[in-house]
mmCIF file of C-alpha atoms in Angstrom:
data_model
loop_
_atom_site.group_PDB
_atom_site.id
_atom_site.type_symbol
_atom_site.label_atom_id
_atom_site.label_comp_id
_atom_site.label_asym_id
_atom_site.label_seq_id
_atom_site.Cartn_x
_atom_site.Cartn_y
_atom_site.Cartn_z
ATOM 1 C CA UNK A 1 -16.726 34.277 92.955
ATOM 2 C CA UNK A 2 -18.768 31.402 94.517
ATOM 3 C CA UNK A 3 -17.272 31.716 98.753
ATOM 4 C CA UNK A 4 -15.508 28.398 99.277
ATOM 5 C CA UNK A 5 -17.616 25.362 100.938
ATOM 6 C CA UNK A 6 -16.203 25.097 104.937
ATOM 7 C CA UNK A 7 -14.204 22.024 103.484
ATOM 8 C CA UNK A 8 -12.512 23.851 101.253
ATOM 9 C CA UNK A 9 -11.826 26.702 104.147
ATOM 10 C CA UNK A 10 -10.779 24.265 106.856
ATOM 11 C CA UNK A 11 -8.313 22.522 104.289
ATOM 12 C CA UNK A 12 -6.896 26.158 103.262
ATOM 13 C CA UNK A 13 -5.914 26.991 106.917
ATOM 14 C CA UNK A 14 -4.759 23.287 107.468
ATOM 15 C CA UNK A 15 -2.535 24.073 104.245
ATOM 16 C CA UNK A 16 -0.882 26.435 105.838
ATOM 17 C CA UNK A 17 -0.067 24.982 109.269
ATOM 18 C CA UNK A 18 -3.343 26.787 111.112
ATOM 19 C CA UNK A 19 -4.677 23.562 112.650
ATOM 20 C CA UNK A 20 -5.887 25.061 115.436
ATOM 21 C CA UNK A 21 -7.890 27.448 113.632
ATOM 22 C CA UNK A 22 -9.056 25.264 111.381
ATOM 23 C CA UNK A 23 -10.617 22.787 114.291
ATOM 24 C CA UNK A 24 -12.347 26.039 115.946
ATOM 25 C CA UNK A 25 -13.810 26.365 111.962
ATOM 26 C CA UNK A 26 -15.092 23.021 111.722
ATOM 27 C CA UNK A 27 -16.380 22.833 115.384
ATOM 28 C CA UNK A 28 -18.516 25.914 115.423
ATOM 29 C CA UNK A 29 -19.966 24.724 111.774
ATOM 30 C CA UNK A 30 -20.653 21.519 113.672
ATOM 31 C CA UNK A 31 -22.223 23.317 116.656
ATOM 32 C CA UNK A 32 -24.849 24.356 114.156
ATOM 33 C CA UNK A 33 -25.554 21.113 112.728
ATOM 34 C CA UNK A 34 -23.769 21.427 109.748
ATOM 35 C CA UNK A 35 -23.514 17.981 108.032
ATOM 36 C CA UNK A 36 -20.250 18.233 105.970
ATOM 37 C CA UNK A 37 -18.472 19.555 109.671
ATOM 38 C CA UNK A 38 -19.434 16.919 111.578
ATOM 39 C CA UNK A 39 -18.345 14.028 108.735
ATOM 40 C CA UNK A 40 -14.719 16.296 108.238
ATOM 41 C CA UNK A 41 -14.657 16.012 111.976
ATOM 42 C CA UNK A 42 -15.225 12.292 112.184
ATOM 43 C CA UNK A 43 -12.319 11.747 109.439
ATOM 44 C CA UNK A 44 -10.162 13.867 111.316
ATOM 45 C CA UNK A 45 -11.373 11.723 114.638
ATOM 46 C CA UNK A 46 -10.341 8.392 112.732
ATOM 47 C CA UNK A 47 -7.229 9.398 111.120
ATOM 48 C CA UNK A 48 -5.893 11.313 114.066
ATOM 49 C CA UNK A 49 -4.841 14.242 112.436
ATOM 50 C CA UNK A 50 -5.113 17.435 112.987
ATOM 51 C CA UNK A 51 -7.341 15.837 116.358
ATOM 52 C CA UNK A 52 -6.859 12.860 118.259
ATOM 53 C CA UNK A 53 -7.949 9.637 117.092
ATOM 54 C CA UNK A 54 -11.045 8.151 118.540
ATOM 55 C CA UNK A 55 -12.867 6.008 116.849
ATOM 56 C CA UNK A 56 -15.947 6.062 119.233
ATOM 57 C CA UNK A 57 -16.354 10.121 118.713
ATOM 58 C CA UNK A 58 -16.028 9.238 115.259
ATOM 59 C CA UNK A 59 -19.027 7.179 115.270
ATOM 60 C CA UNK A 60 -20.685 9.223 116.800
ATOM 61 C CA UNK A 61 -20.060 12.069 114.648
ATOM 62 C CA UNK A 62 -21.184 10.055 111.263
ATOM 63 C CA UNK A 63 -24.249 9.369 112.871
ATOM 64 C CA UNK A 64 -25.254 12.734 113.241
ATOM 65 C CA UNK A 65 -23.790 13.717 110.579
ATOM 66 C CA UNK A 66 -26.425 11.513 108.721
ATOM 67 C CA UNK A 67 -28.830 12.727 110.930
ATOM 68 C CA UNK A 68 -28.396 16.067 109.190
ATOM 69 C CA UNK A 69 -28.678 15.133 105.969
ATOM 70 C CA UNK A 70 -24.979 14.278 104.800
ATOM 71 C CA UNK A 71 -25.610 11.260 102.920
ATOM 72 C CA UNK A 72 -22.041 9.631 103.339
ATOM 73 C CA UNK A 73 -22.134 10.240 106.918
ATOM 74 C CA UNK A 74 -25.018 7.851 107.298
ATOM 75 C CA UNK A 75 -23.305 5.325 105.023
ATOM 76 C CA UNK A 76 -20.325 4.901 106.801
ATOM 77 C CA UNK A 77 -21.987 5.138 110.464
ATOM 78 C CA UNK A 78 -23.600 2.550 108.795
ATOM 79 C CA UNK A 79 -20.541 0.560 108.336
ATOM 80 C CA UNK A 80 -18.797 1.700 111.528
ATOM 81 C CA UNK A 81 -21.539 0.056 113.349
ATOM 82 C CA UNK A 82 -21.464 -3.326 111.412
ATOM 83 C CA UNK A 83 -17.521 -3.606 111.967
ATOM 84 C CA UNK A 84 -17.497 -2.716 115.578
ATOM 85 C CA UNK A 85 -15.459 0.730 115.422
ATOM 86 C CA UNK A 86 -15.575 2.552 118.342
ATOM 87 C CA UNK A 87 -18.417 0.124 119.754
ATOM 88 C CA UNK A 88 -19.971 -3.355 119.858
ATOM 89 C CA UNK A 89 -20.587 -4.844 116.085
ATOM 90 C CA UNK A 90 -24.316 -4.863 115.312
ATOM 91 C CA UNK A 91 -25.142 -6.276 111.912
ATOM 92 C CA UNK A 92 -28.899 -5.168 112.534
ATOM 93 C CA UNK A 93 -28.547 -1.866 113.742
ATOM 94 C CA UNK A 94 -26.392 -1.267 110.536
ATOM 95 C CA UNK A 95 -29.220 -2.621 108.762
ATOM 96 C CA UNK A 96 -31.489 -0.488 109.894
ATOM 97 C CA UNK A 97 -29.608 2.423 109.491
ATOM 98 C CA UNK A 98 -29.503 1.794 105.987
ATOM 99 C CA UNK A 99 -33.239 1.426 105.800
ATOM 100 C CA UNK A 100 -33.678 4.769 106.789
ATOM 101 C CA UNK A 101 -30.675 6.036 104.007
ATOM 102 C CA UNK A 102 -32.763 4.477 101.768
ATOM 103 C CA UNK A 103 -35.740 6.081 101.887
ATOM 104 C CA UNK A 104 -34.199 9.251 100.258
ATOM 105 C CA UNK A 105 -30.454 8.331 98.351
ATOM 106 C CA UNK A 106 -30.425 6.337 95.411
ATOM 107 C CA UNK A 107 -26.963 4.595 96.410
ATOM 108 C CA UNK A 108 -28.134 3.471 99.915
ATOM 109 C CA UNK A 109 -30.810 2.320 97.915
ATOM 110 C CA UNK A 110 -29.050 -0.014 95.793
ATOM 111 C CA UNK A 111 -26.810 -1.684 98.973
ATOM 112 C CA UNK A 112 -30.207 -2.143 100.296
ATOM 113 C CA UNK A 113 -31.425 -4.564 97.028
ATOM 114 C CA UNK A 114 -27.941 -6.128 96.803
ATOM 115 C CA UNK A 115 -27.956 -6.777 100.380
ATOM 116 C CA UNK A 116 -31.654 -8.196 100.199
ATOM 117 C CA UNK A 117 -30.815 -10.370 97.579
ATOM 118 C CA UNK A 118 -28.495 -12.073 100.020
ATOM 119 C CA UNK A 119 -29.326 -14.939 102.603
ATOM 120 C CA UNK A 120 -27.589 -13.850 105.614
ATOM 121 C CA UNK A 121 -27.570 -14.589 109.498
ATOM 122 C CA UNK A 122 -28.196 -12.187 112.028
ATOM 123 C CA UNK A 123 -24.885 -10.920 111.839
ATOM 124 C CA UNK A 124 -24.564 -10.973 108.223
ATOM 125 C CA UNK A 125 -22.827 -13.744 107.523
ATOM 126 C CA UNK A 126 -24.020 -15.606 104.951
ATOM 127 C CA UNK A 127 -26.107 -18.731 105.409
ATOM 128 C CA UNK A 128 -24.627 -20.908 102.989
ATOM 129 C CA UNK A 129 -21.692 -20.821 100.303
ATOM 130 C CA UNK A 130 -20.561 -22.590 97.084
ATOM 131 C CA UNK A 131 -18.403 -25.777 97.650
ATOM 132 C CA UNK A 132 -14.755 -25.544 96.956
ATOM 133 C CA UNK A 133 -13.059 -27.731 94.270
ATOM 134 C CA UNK A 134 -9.548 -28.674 94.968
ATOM 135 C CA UNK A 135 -7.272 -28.207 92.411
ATOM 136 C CA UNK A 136 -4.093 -28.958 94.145
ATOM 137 C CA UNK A 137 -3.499 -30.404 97.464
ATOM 138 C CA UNK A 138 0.559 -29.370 97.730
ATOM 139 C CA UNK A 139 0.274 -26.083 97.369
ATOM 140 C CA UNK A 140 -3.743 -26.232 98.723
ATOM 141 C CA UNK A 141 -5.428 -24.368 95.834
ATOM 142 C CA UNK A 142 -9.272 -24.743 95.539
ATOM 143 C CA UNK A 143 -11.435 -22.754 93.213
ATOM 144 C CA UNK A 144 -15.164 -21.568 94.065
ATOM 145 C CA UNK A 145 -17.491 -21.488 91.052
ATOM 146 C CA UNK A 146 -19.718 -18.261 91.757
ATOM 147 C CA UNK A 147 -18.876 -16.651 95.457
ATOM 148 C CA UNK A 148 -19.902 -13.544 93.773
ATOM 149 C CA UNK A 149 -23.667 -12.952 91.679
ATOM 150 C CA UNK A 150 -22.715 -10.707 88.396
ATOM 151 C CA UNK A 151 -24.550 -7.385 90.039
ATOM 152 C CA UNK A 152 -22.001 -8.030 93.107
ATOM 153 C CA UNK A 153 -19.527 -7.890 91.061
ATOM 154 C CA UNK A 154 -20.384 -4.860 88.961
ATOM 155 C CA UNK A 155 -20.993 -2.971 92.608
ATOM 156 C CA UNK A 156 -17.534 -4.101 93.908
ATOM 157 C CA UNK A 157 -16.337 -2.626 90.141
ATOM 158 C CA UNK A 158 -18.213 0.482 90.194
ATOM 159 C CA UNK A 159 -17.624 1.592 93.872
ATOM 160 C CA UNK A 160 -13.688 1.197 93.313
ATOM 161 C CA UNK A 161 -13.310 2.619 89.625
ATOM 162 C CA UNK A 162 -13.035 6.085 90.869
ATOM 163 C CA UNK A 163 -10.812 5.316 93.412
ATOM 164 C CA UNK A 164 -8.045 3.364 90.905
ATOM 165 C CA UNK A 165 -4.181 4.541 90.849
ATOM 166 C CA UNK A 166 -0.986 2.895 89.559
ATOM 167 C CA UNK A 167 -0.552 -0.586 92.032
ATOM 168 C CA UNK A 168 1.724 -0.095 95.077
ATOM 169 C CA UNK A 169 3.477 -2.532 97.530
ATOM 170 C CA UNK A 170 3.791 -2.637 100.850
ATOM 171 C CA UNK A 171 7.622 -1.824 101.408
ATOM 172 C CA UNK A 172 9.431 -4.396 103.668
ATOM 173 C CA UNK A 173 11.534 -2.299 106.079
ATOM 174 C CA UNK A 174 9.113 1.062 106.359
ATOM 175 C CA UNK A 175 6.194 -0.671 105.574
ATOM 176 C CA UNK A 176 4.520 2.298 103.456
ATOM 177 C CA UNK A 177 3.257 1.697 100.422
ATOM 178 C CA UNK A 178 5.561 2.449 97.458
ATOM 179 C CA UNK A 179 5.044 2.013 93.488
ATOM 180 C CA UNK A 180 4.752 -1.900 92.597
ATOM 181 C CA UNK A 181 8.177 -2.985 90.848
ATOM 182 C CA UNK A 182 6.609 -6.038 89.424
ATOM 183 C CA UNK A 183 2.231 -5.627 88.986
ATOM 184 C CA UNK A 184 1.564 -2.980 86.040
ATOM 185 C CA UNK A 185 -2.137 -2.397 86.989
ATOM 186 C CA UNK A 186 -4.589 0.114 88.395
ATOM 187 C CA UNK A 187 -5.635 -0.700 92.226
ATOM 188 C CA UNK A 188 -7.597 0.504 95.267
ATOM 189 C CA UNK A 189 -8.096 -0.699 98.583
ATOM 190 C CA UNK A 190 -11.900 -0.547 100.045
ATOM 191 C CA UNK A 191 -10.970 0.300 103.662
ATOM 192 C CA UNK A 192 -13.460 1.251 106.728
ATOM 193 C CA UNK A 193 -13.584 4.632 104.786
ATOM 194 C CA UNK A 194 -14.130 3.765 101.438
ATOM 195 C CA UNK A 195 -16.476 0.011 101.555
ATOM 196 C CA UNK A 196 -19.960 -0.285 102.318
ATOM 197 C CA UNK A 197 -22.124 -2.555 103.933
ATOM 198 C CA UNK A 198 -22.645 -4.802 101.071
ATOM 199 C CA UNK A 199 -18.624 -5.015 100.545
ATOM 200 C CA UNK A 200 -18.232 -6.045 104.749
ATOM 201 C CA UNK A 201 -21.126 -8.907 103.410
ATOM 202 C CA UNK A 202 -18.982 -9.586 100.874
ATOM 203 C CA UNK A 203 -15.983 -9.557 103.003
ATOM 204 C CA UNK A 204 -17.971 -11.712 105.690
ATOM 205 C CA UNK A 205 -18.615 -14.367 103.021
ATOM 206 C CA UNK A 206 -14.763 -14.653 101.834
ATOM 207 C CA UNK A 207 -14.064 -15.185 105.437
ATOM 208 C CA UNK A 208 -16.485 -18.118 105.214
ATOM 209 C CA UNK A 209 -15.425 -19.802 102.361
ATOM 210 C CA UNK A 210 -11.947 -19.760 103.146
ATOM 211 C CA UNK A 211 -12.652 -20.949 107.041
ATOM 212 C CA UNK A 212 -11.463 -17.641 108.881
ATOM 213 C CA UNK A 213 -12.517 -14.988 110.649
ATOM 214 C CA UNK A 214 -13.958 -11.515 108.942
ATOM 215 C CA UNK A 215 -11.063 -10.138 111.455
ATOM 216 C CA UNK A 216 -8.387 -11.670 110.125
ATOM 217 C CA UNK A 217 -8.649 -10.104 106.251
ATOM 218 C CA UNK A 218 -6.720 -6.790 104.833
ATOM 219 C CA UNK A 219 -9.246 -4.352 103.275
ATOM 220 C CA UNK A 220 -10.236 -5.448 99.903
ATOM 221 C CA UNK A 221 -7.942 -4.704 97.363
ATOM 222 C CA UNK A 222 -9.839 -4.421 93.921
ATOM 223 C CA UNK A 223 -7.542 -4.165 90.404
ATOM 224 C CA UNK A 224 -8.364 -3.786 86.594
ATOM 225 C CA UNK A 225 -5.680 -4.882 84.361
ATOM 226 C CA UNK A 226 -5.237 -3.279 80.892
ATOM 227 C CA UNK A 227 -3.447 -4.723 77.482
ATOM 228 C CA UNK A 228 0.015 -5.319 78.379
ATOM 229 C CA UNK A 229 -0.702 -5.369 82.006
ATOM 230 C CA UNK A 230 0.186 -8.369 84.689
ATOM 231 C CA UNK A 231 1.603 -9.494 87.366
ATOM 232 C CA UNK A 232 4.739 -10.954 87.397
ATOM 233 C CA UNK A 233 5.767 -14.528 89.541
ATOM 234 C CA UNK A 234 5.542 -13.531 93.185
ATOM 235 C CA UNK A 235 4.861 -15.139 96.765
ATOM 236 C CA UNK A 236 1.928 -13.032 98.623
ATOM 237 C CA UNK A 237 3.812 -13.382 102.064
ATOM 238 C CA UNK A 238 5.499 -10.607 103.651
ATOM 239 C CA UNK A 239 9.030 -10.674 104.729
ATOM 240 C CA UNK A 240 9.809 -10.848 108.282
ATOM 241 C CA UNK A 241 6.043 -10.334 108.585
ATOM 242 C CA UNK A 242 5.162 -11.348 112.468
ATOM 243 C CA UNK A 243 1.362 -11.780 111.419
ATOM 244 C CA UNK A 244 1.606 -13.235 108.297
ATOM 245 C CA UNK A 245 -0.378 -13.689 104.838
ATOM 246 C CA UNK A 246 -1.961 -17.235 105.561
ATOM 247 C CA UNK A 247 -4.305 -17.213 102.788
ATOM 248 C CA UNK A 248 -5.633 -15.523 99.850
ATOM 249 C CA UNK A 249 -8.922 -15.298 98.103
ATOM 250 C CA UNK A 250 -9.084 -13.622 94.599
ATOM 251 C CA UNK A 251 -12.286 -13.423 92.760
ATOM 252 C CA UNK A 252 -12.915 -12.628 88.795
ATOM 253 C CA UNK A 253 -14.977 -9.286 88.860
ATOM 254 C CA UNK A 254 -15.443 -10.147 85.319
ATOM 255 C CA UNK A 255 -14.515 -11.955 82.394
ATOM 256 C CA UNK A 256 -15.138 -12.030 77.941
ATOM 257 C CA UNK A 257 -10.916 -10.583 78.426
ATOM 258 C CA UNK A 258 -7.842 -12.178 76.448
ATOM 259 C CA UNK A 259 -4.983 -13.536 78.560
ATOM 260 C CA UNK A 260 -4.868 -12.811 82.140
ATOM 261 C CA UNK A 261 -5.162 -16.587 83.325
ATOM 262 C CA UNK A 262 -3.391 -16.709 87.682
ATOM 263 C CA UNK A 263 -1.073 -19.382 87.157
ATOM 264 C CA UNK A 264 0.329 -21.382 89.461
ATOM 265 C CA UNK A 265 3.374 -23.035 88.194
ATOM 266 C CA UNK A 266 3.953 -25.266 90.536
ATOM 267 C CA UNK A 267 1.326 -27.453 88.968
ATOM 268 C CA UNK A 268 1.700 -26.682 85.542
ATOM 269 C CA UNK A 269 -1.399 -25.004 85.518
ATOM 270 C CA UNK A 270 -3.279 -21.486 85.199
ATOM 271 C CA UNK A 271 -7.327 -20.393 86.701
ATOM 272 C CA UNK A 272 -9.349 -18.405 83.789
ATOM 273 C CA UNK A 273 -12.059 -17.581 86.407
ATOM 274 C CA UNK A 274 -15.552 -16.713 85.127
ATOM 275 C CA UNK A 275 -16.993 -13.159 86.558
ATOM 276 C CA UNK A 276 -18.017 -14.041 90.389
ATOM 277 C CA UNK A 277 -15.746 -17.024 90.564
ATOM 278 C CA UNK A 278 -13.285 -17.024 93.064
ATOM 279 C CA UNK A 279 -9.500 -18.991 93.714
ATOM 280 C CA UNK A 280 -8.639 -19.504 96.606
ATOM 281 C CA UNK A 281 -5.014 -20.885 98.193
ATOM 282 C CA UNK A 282 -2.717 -21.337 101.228
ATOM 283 C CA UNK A 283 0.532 -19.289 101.472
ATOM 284 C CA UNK A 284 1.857 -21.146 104.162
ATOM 285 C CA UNK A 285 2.340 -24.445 105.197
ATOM 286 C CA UNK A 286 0.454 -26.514 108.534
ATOM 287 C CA UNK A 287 3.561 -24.866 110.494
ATOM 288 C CA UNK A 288 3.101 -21.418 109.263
ATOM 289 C CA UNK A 289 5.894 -20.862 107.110
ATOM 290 C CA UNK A 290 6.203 -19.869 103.708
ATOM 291 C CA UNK A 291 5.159 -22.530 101.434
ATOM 292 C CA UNK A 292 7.227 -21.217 98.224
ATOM 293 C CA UNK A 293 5.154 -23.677 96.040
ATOM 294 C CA UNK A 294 2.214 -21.060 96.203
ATOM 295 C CA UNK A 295 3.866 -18.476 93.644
ATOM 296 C CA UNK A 296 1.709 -17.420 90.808
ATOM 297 C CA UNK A 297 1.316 -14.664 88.424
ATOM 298 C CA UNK A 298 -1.142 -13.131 86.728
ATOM 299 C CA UNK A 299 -0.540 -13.484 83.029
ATOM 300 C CA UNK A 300 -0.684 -10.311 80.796
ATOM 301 C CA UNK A 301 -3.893 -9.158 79.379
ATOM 302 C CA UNK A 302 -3.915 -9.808 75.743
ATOM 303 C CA UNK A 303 -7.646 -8.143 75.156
ATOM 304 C CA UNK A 304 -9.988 -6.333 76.688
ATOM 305 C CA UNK A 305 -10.243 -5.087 80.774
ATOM 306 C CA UNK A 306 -9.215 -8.050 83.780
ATOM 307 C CA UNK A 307 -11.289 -7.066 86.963
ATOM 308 C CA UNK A 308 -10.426 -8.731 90.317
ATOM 309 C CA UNK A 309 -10.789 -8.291 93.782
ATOM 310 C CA UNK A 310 -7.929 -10.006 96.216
ATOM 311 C CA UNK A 311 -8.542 -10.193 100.249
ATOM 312 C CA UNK A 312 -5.258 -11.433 101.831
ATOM 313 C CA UNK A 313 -5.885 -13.261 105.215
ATOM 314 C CA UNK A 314 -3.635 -12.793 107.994
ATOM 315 C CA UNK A 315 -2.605 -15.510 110.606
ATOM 316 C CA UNK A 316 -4.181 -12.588 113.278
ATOM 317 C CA UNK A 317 -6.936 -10.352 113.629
ATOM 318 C CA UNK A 318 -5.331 -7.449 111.203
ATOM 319 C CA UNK A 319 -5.727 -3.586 112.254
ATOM 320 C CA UNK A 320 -6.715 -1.368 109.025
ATOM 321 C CA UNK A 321 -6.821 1.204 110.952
ATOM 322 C CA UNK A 322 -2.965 2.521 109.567
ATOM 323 C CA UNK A 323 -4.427 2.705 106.309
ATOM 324 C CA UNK A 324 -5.109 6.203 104.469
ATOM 325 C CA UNK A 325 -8.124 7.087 102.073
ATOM 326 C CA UNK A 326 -7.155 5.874 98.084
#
């Protein structure tokens, strides 16, 4: 029998309430340079269980841990750098980071060309973006003919489709997630954990086409509707939500599917967006309450797979920090 990797060990004695033992585990793994130690150790360090949270150690510890070969510890050091978790944001430090990933894994490799392929700024925002056609002015819908290229959108696809389970909602008066009464789809949310550096470009470009800050977005929330599947007339505010929904951007991962149109019905009218095109609309109105003529649905899927990716904008800087892995 194959002896079990010091994952597996560490979550065995976690299993059965032996944090403490399971910490002195991973930190004397760690000690010796052990990659997979030092990137459990970092998770633990972000989620704050069984240690502390700090998100500074944490980035810290995903740097070495790419240092030592552990190939999604450099990845998301990567990313902790670019966001500014647990230090200042430096687009170019992340950058270069990823150069050296790069040289030797196939998947830092591929951020690398999409990210090339991009014009961006120093920071990596981008340099210029499509224009917006208005499509309504009361509720202010616009749409965006091709925010995303076609091999952005297959990345954005292919990074979430192991991550998919049955769509949840945020519950009003817990505020956990809980199973969605009215969207029958398949979702994940790319948080600090789970996104990469060309998804926080991505991210940095819906913040610039809808006139916010990359702050004020929720993780990207990526679904893929099935036959049958849709989502049902809703309002994307939150109830009694302090900080709320302002915005949302949803853009077509892909397209060649039957049905599946977001309609709007307070103008009669429903968005069959072509793969990288994006909608985007107000939720609330110049005062910042809820502007009820912004309900839409997304209309069942008739044929084929709907792929989308939503980022929800808040009126404030949002934490995802509360947010476990998918």
């Amino acid at each position: 029998m194959a002896t079990p990797s010091i994952i597996d060990q560490g979550q065995a004695l976690l299993d059965t309430g032996q944090a403490d033992a399971a910490v002195r585990l991973m930190m004397t793994a760690a000690a010796r340079g052990e990659g997979d130690a030092l990137y459990q150790i970092a998770l633990w360090r972000v989620y704050g269980q069984p240690l502390p949270r700090d998100f500074a150690m944490a980035r810290e510890l995903f740097g070495r841990a790419g240092a030592a070969g552990h190939k999604a510890g450099a990845l998301t050091h990567a990313v902790f750098v670019a966001i500014g978790a647990g230090a200042a944001p430096d687009w170019t430090a992340a950058m270069a980071i990823l150069d050296v990933a790069s040289k030797d894994d196939p998947v830092a490799q591929r951020q690398h060309e999409l990210l090339s392929a991009m014009t961006l700024t120093a920071d990596g925002a981008p340099v210029a973006i499509p224009a917006i056609e208005t499509l309504s002015t009361s509720p202010r819908i616009g749409v965006v003919r091709g925010l995303f290229t076609p091999d952005e959108c297959a990345h954005v696809a292919t990074l979430s489709s192991p991550l998919l389970t049955p769509s949840v909602v945020v519950d009003p008066h817990t505020h956990r997630q809980v199973p969605h009464p009215i969207r029958t789809s398949d979702g994940t949310v790319l948080g600090p954990i789970q996104q990469d550096l060309v998804i926080e470009a991505l991210n940095r470009r819906i913040a610039a086409v809808s006139g916010t800050r990359v702050e004020q977005g929720e993780p990207l929330a990526v679904l893929r509707y099935t036959p049958g599947q849709q989502y049902r007339l809703h309002h994307d505010c939150l109830p009694g939500e302090p900080n709320q929904r302002v915005m949302t951007v949803i853009v077509y991962l892909n397209d060649g599917y039957g049905g599946g149109g977001t309609e709007f019905p307070a103008i009669g009218q429903a968005v069959q967006g072509r793969t990288g095109d994006a909608v985007v609309f107000a939720n609330t109105l110049a005062d910042g309450t809820v502007d009820q003529s912004s309900q839409h649905a997304g209309q069942a899927v008739t044929r084929g797979q709907k792929w989308i990716c939503t980022r929800w904008i808040r009126a404030r800087d949002f934490d995802p920090w509360g947010m476990r892995p998918a």
